[in-house]
Amino acid sequence: MGGDPYKVLGLPRSASAKDIKKAYRKLAVRYHPDKNPGDAAAEEKFKEIGSAYEILSDPEKKQQFDQYGFIPGEGGPSGGGAGAAGGVPFSGFQGSDPCDIFNMFFGNENPFADMFGGGMGGMGGMGGMGGMGGGPQMFNMGGMGGGNPMFSFGGMPGGMGGHPFHQQQRAAAQPAATMKRGAEVCIHGLRSQATHNGKTGTVLSFNESKQRYTVQLGSDDKLALRPTNLTQLADGVTVTGIESHPQFNGQTGRIIGWDDSKARYRVQLGSGQAIALVPEKVILPNGTCVVLQGLNSAKHNGVRAEILSFDQGAGRYLVKTSERKQIRVKLANVKA
């Protein structure tokens, strides 16, 4: 890869965030593998462009590169020089999958149609978004015996309909057991983009080939995320099986978040009180899309599914998986 992300994107050091987005948009479309099938040089250039954008669009990485000429802590140095200080030069930067970066930037938009249709208006990229404000006081419930208070998360030919890019978008219209467009979700468990953890967004689409949802955070910010990094903010959930605080049992509410460290939903009850509950203490409504977990049949773990019904007597859901198989599972074996 090139040694300077500014040079890769053809930008001066004084480039603004808007300039960086504009340059990435233009070059990523130009060198995208779908537009250059079989062109190894274009594919390598596409990777360079993605890594350059990942550095310059992240304020912290950009500041580090501007100061040191490399990204400290991203791995061992590839040789002498600046890298010996504990970081790696841009040429050794191991960033995200360039296709993921592309999908995060463009989301559900069609960059090919947009560009060659004459519309070069700037698109929102991955700009930062403020965290959520401080939430209501939470009771930590479900297997912990009661009450530790905690607070929640603060030119080309016209008509490109036959192009693989367009075919992929059409195919991903609504795969089985996926959240519908407009579903509200909470983001969690991200590592390389941990600043987004705790934020809420809206589902735009699901790409089955990439196994990623496109989630819109603000007017510009879009992310491509795995189902395991999302929790559906489902309405109409019912609390069940709490022995230490039986007054909560039978109450309904809404999932408002997910605590990854404790593997608990944050549920706001109709009374306004918020409590933290493990999945086995929450009955999800029919139609909720979930990820299966903790099953003895390991082949189903991590599989997407949709809740069809709940058998109160047996304490089990009937779900339909993304493979269109119907199975019965316990409350603890699903996560919204």
Coordinates of C-alpha atoms in Angstrom, one line a residue:
M1 CA 0.0 0.0 0.0
G2 CA 1.0 3.6 -0.3
G3 CA 2.8 5.4 2.4
D4 CA 0.6 8.4 2.9
P5 CA -3.2 8.3 3.1
Y6 CA -3.4 11.9 1.9
K7 CA -1.6 11.0 -1.2
V8 CA -3.7 7.9 -1.9
L9 CA -6.8 10.1 -1.8
G10 CA -5.1 13.0 -3.6
L11 CA -5.6 15.4 -0.8
P12 CA -3.5 18.1 0.9
R13 CA -2.9 17.9 4.7
S14 CA -5.3 20.7 5.2
A15 CA -8.2 18.7 3.7
S16 CA -11.5 19.0 5.6
A17 CA -13.8 16.1 6.6
K18 CA -16.0 17.1 3.6
D19 CA -13.0 16.9 1.3
I20 CA -12.0 13.5 2.6
K21 CA -15.5 12.1 2.0
K22 CA -15.7 13.6 -1.5
A23 CA -12.3 12.1 -2.5
Y24 CA -13.2 8.7 -1.1
R25 CA -16.5 8.6 -2.8
K26 CA -15.0 9.4 -6.2
L27 CA -12.1 7.0 -6.0
A28 CA -13.9 4.1 -4.3
V29 CA -16.5 4.0 -7.1
R30 CA -13.8 4.4 -9.8
Y31 CA -11.8 1.4 -8.5
H32 CA -14.6 -0.8 -7.1
P33 CA -14.1 -4.5 -8.1
D34 CA -17.6 -4.6 -9.5
K35 CA -16.6 -1.9 -12.0
N36 CA -13.2 -3.5 -12.7
P37 CA -13.8 -7.3 -12.7
G38 CA -10.6 -9.2 -12.9
D39 CA -8.4 -6.2 -12.6
A40 CA -5.9 -7.0 -9.7
A41 CA -4.3 -3.5 -9.8
A42 CA -7.7 -1.8 -9.4
E43 CA -8.6 -4.2 -6.5
E44 CA -5.3 -3.3 -4.7
K45 CA -6.0 0.4 -5.3
F46 CA -9.5 -0.1 -3.9
K47 CA -7.9 -1.6 -0.7
E48 CA -5.5 1.3 -0.4
I49 CA -8.3 3.8 -0.8
G50 CA -10.4 2.1 1.9
S51 CA -7.5 2.1 4.4
A52 CA -6.7 5.7 3.7
Y53 CA -10.3 6.7 4.3
E54 CA -10.5 4.6 7.4
I55 CA -7.5 6.6 8.9
L56 CA -8.5 10.0 7.7
S57 CA -12.2 9.7 8.6
D58 CA -11.4 8.7 12.2
P59 CA -10.4 11.8 14.2
E60 CA -8.2 9.8 16.5
K61 CA -6.3 7.9 13.8
K62 CA -6.0 11.0 11.7
Q63 CA -4.5 12.9 14.6
Q64 CA -2.1 10.1 15.2
F65 CA -1.0 9.9 11.6
D66 CA -0.6 13.7 11.4
Q67 CA 1.6 13.6 14.5
Y68 CA 3.6 10.4 14.1
G69 CA 3.3 9.4 10.4
F70 CA 1.9 6.0 11.5
I71 CA -0.9 4.6 13.8
P72 CA 0.5 3.6 17.2
G73 CA -0.5 0.2 18.6
E74 CA -1.9 -1.2 15.3
G75 CA 0.7 -4.0 15.2
G76 CA 4.4 -4.5 15.0
P77 CA 6.6 -2.3 12.8
S78 CA 7.5 -3.6 9.3
G79 CA 11.0 -2.3 9.6
G80 CA 13.0 0.5 11.0
G81 CA 12.2 4.2 11.2
A82 CA 9.1 5.6 12.7
G83 CA 7.5 2.2 13.0
A84 CA 10.1 1.2 15.6
A85 CA 8.4 3.5 18.1
G86 CA 5.6 0.9 18.6
G87 CA 3.3 1.6 15.6
V88 CA 3.1 0.7 12.0
P89 CA 3.4 3.0 9.0
F90 CA 0.4 3.3 6.7
S91 CA 1.9 0.7 4.4
G92 CA 1.4 -1.8 7.2
F93 CA -1.9 -0.6 8.5
Q94 CA -4.3 -3.6 8.9
G95 CA -7.7 -1.9 8.6
S96 CA -11.2 -3.1 8.1
D97 CA -12.4 -5.0 5.0
P98 CA -12.5 -2.4 2.2
C99 CA -15.9 -3.7 1.1
D100 CA -17.3 -3.2 4.6
I101 CA -15.9 0.4 4.5
F102 CA -17.6 1.0 1.2
N103 CA -20.9 -0.4 2.5
M104 CA -20.7 1.7 5.6
F105 CA -20.1 4.8 3.6
F106 CA -22.8 4.3 0.9
G107 CA -25.3 2.3 2.9
N108 CA -28.4 1.6 0.8
E109 CA -27.6 4.1 -1.8
N110 CA -26.5 3.2 -5.4
P111 CA -23.2 5.0 -6.1
F112 CA -23.0 3.8 -9.7
A113 CA -26.4 5.2 -10.6
D114 CA -25.8 8.3 -8.6
M115 CA -22.4 9.0 -10.3
F116 CA -23.2 8.2 -13.9
G117 CA -26.7 9.7 -13.7
G118 CA -25.0 13.1 -13.2
G119 CA -25.6 13.5 -9.5
M120 CA -22.3 14.1 -7.8
G121 CA -23.8 15.5 -4.6
G122 CA -21.8 14.6 -1.5
M123 CA -22.9 11.7 0.5
G124 CA -22.6 11.3 4.2
G125 CA -19.8 9.0 5.4
M126 CA -18.9 7.8 8.8
G127 CA -18.7 11.0 10.7
G128 CA -18.8 10.8 14.5
M129 CA -22.0 10.9 16.4
G130 CA -22.5 12.0 20.0
G131 CA -23.3 9.3 22.5
M132 CA -26.7 8.9 24.1
G133 CA -27.6 11.0 27.1
G134 CA -27.7 9.5 30.6
G135 CA -30.5 7.0 30.9
P136 CA -32.9 6.1 33.8
Q137 CA -31.7 4.3 36.9
M138 CA -31.6 0.6 36.2
F139 CA -32.2 -2.4 38.5
N140 CA -29.9 -5.3 37.6
M141 CA -32.2 -8.3 37.5
G142 CA -32.3 -11.9 36.4
G143 CA -30.0 -14.3 38.2
M144 CA -28.2 -11.6 40.2
G145 CA -30.5 -11.6 43.2
G146 CA -31.6 -7.9 43.0
G147 CA -30.6 -4.4 43.1
N148 CA -27.3 -3.0 41.9
P149 CA -28.2 0.4 40.5
M150 CA -26.6 1.3 37.2
F151 CA -27.1 3.9 34.6
S152 CA -27.7 3.2 30.9
F153 CA -25.7 4.6 28.0
G154 CA -25.1 8.0 28.1
G155 CA -19.2 8.0 -19.6
M156 CA -20.9 4.5 -18.7
P157 CA -23.8 2.9 -20.6
G158 CA -27.2 3.9 -19.4
G159 CA -29.4 1.4 -17.6
M160 CA -27.0 -0.6 -15.5
G161 CA -29.7 -2.9 -14.1
G162 CA -27.7 -6.0 -15.1
H163 CA -24.6 -5.0 -13.1
P164 CA -23.7 -7.3 -10.2
F165 CA -23.9 -4.3 -7.8
H166 CA -27.6 -3.8 -8.7
Q167 CA -28.4 -7.5 -8.7
Q168 CA -27.0 -7.8 -5.2
Q169 CA -29.1 -4.9 -4.0
R170 CA -32.3 -6.4 -5.4
A171 CA -31.5 -9.9 -4.1
A172 CA -31.1 -8.4 -0.6
A173 CA -34.6 -6.9 -0.6
Q174 CA -36.0 -8.9 2.4
P175 CA -34.2 -12.2 3.2
A176 CA -36.0 -14.5 5.7
A177 CA -35.8 -13.8 9.4
T178 CA -34.4 -10.3 9.1
M179 CA -35.5 -7.0 10.6
K180 CA -37.6 -4.9 8.3
R181 CA -36.6 -1.5 7.1
G182 CA -37.3 1.1 9.8
A183 CA -36.7 -1.3 12.7
E184 CA -35.0 0.5 15.6
V185 CA -31.8 -1.1 17.0
C186 CA -29.1 -0.6 19.6
I187 CA -25.5 -1.2 18.6
H188 CA -23.0 -3.1 20.8
G189 CA -19.9 -5.2 20.8
L190 CA -18.0 -3.3 18.2
R191 CA -14.2 -3.2 18.6
S192 CA -12.7 -1.2 15.8
Q193 CA -15.6 1.3 15.9
A194 CA -16.3 1.1 19.7
T195 CA -17.4 4.7 19.7
H196 CA -20.7 3.6 18.2
N197 CA -21.5 1.1 21.0
G198 CA -24.6 2.1 22.8
K199 CA -26.0 4.2 20.0
T200 CA -29.4 3.6 18.4
G201 CA -30.2 3.6 14.8
T202 CA -32.6 2.5 12.1
V203 CA -32.4 -0.6 9.8
L204 CA -32.2 0.3 6.1
S205 CA -31.6 -3.1 4.5
F206 CA -29.9 -6.5 4.9
N207 CA -27.2 -7.8 2.6
E208 CA -27.4 -11.6 2.7
S209 CA -24.1 -12.2 0.8
K210 CA -22.2 -10.1 3.4
Q211 CA -24.5 -11.0 6.3
R212 CA -24.7 -7.4 7.3
Y213 CA -27.4 -4.9 8.1
T214 CA -27.1 -1.4 6.9
V215 CA -28.0 0.8 9.8
Q216 CA -28.5 4.6 9.7
L217 CA -27.5 6.5 12.8
G218 CA -28.0 10.1 11.8
S219 CA -28.8 12.0 8.6
D220 CA -25.4 11.0 7.1
D221 CA -23.9 8.2 9.2
K222 CA -24.4 4.6 8.0
L223 CA -22.8 1.4 9.3
A224 CA -22.7 -2.2 7.9
L225 CA -23.2 -4.4 11.0
R226 CA -23.5 -8.1 11.8
P227 CA -26.8 -9.3 13.4
T228 CA -24.8 -10.1 16.6
N229 CA -23.9 -6.5 17.0
L230 CA -27.5 -5.3 17.1
T231 CA -30.4 -5.7 19.5
Q232 CA -33.9 -4.9 18.2
L233 CA -35.7 -2.4 20.3
A234 CA -38.8 -4.4 20.6
D235 CA -42.1 -3.1 22.0
G236 CA -44.5 -5.2 24.0
V237 CA -42.0 -7.5 25.8
T238 CA -43.3 -9.2 29.0
V239 CA -41.3 -9.7 32.2
T240 CA -41.4 -13.2 33.6
G241 CA -39.8 -15.5 36.2
I242 CA -38.3 -12.9 38.6
E243 CA -38.4 -14.5 42.0
S244 CA -36.6 -11.7 43.9
H245 CA -39.0 -9.0 42.7
P246 CA -42.2 -10.8 41.7
Q247 CA -44.0 -7.4 41.4
F248 CA -42.3 -7.0 38.0
N249 CA -43.6 -10.3 36.6
G250 CA -46.4 -9.8 34.0
Q251 CA -45.5 -6.2 33.4
T252 CA -44.9 -5.1 29.8
G253 CA -42.4 -2.7 28.4
R254 CA -39.9 -1.9 25.6
I255 CA -36.3 -3.0 25.1
I256 CA -34.2 0.2 25.2
G257 CA -30.7 -1.3 25.0
W258 CA -28.4 -4.2 25.6
D259 CA -25.6 -4.5 28.2
D260 CA -22.9 -6.6 26.5
S261 CA -20.8 -7.0 29.6
K262 CA -23.7 -8.5 31.6
A263 CA -25.6 -10.1 28.7
R264 CA -28.8 -8.3 29.7
Y265 CA -31.5 -6.3 28.0
R266 CA -32.3 -2.9 29.3
V267 CA -36.1 -2.8 29.5
Q268 CA -38.3 0.2 30.3
L269 CA -41.6 -0.8 31.8
G270 CA -44.9 0.9 31.2
S271 CA -44.5 2.5 34.6
G272 CA -41.4 4.3 33.4
Q273 CA -39.0 2.2 35.6
A274 CA -36.1 0.6 33.8
I275 CA -34.6 -2.8 34.7
A276 CA -31.8 -5.0 33.4
L277 CA -32.9 -8.6 32.5
V278 CA -31.3 -11.7 31.1
P279 CA -33.1 -13.1 28.0
E280 CA -34.7 -15.9 30.0
K281 CA -36.7 -13.3 32.0
V282 CA -38.1 -11.6 28.9
I283 CA -40.9 -12.9 26.6
L284 CA -40.4 -11.3 23.2
P285 CA -43.5 -10.6 21.0
N286 CA -44.3 -12.5 17.8
G287 CA -42.5 -11.2 14.8
T288 CA -39.3 -10.2 16.7
C289 CA -36.2 -11.1 14.8
V290 CA -33.6 -12.9 17.0
V291 CA -30.2 -14.7 16.9
L292 CA -30.2 -18.2 18.3
Q293 CA -27.7 -19.0 21.1
G294 CA -26.7 -21.6 23.6
L295 CA -28.4 -24.6 21.8
N296 CA -27.1 -28.1 22.1
S297 CA -27.4 -28.4 18.4
A298 CA -24.5 -26.1 17.7
K299 CA -25.4 -25.8 14.0
H300 CA -28.2 -23.5 14.9
N301 CA -26.2 -21.2 17.2
G302 CA -25.7 -17.8 15.6
V303 CA -28.5 -18.4 13.1
R304 CA -31.1 -15.7 12.5
A305 CA -34.7 -16.5 13.3
E306 CA -38.1 -14.9 13.7
I307 CA -40.5 -15.6 16.6
L308 CA -43.8 -17.1 15.4
S309 CA -45.4 -17.8 18.8
F310 CA -44.7 -18.5 22.5
D311 CA -46.1 -21.5 24.4
Q312 CA -46.6 -20.2 28.0
G313 CA -47.0 -23.7 29.4
A314 CA -43.9 -25.1 27.9
G315 CA -41.9 -21.9 28.2
R316 CA -40.7 -22.1 24.6
Y317 CA -40.8 -20.1 21.5
L318 CA -41.7 -21.5 18.0
V319 CA -39.3 -19.8 15.7
K320 CA -38.6 -19.9 11.9
T321 CA -34.9 -19.8 11.0
S322 CA -33.3 -18.0 8.1
E323 CA -33.2 -21.5 6.5
R324 CA -37.0 -21.6 6.9
K325 CA -36.9 -24.4 9.4
Q326 CA -39.3 -24.3 12.4
I327 CA -37.9 -25.2 15.8
R328 CA -38.8 -24.8 19.5
V329 CA -36.4 -23.1 21.8
K330 CA -36.2 -21.8 25.3
L331 CA -36.3 -18.1 26.3
A332 CA -32.6 -18.2 27.0
N333 CA -31.8 -19.5 23.5
V334 CA -32.7 -16.3 21.7
K335 CA -31.5 -12.7 21.7
A336 CA -33.4 -9.9 20.0

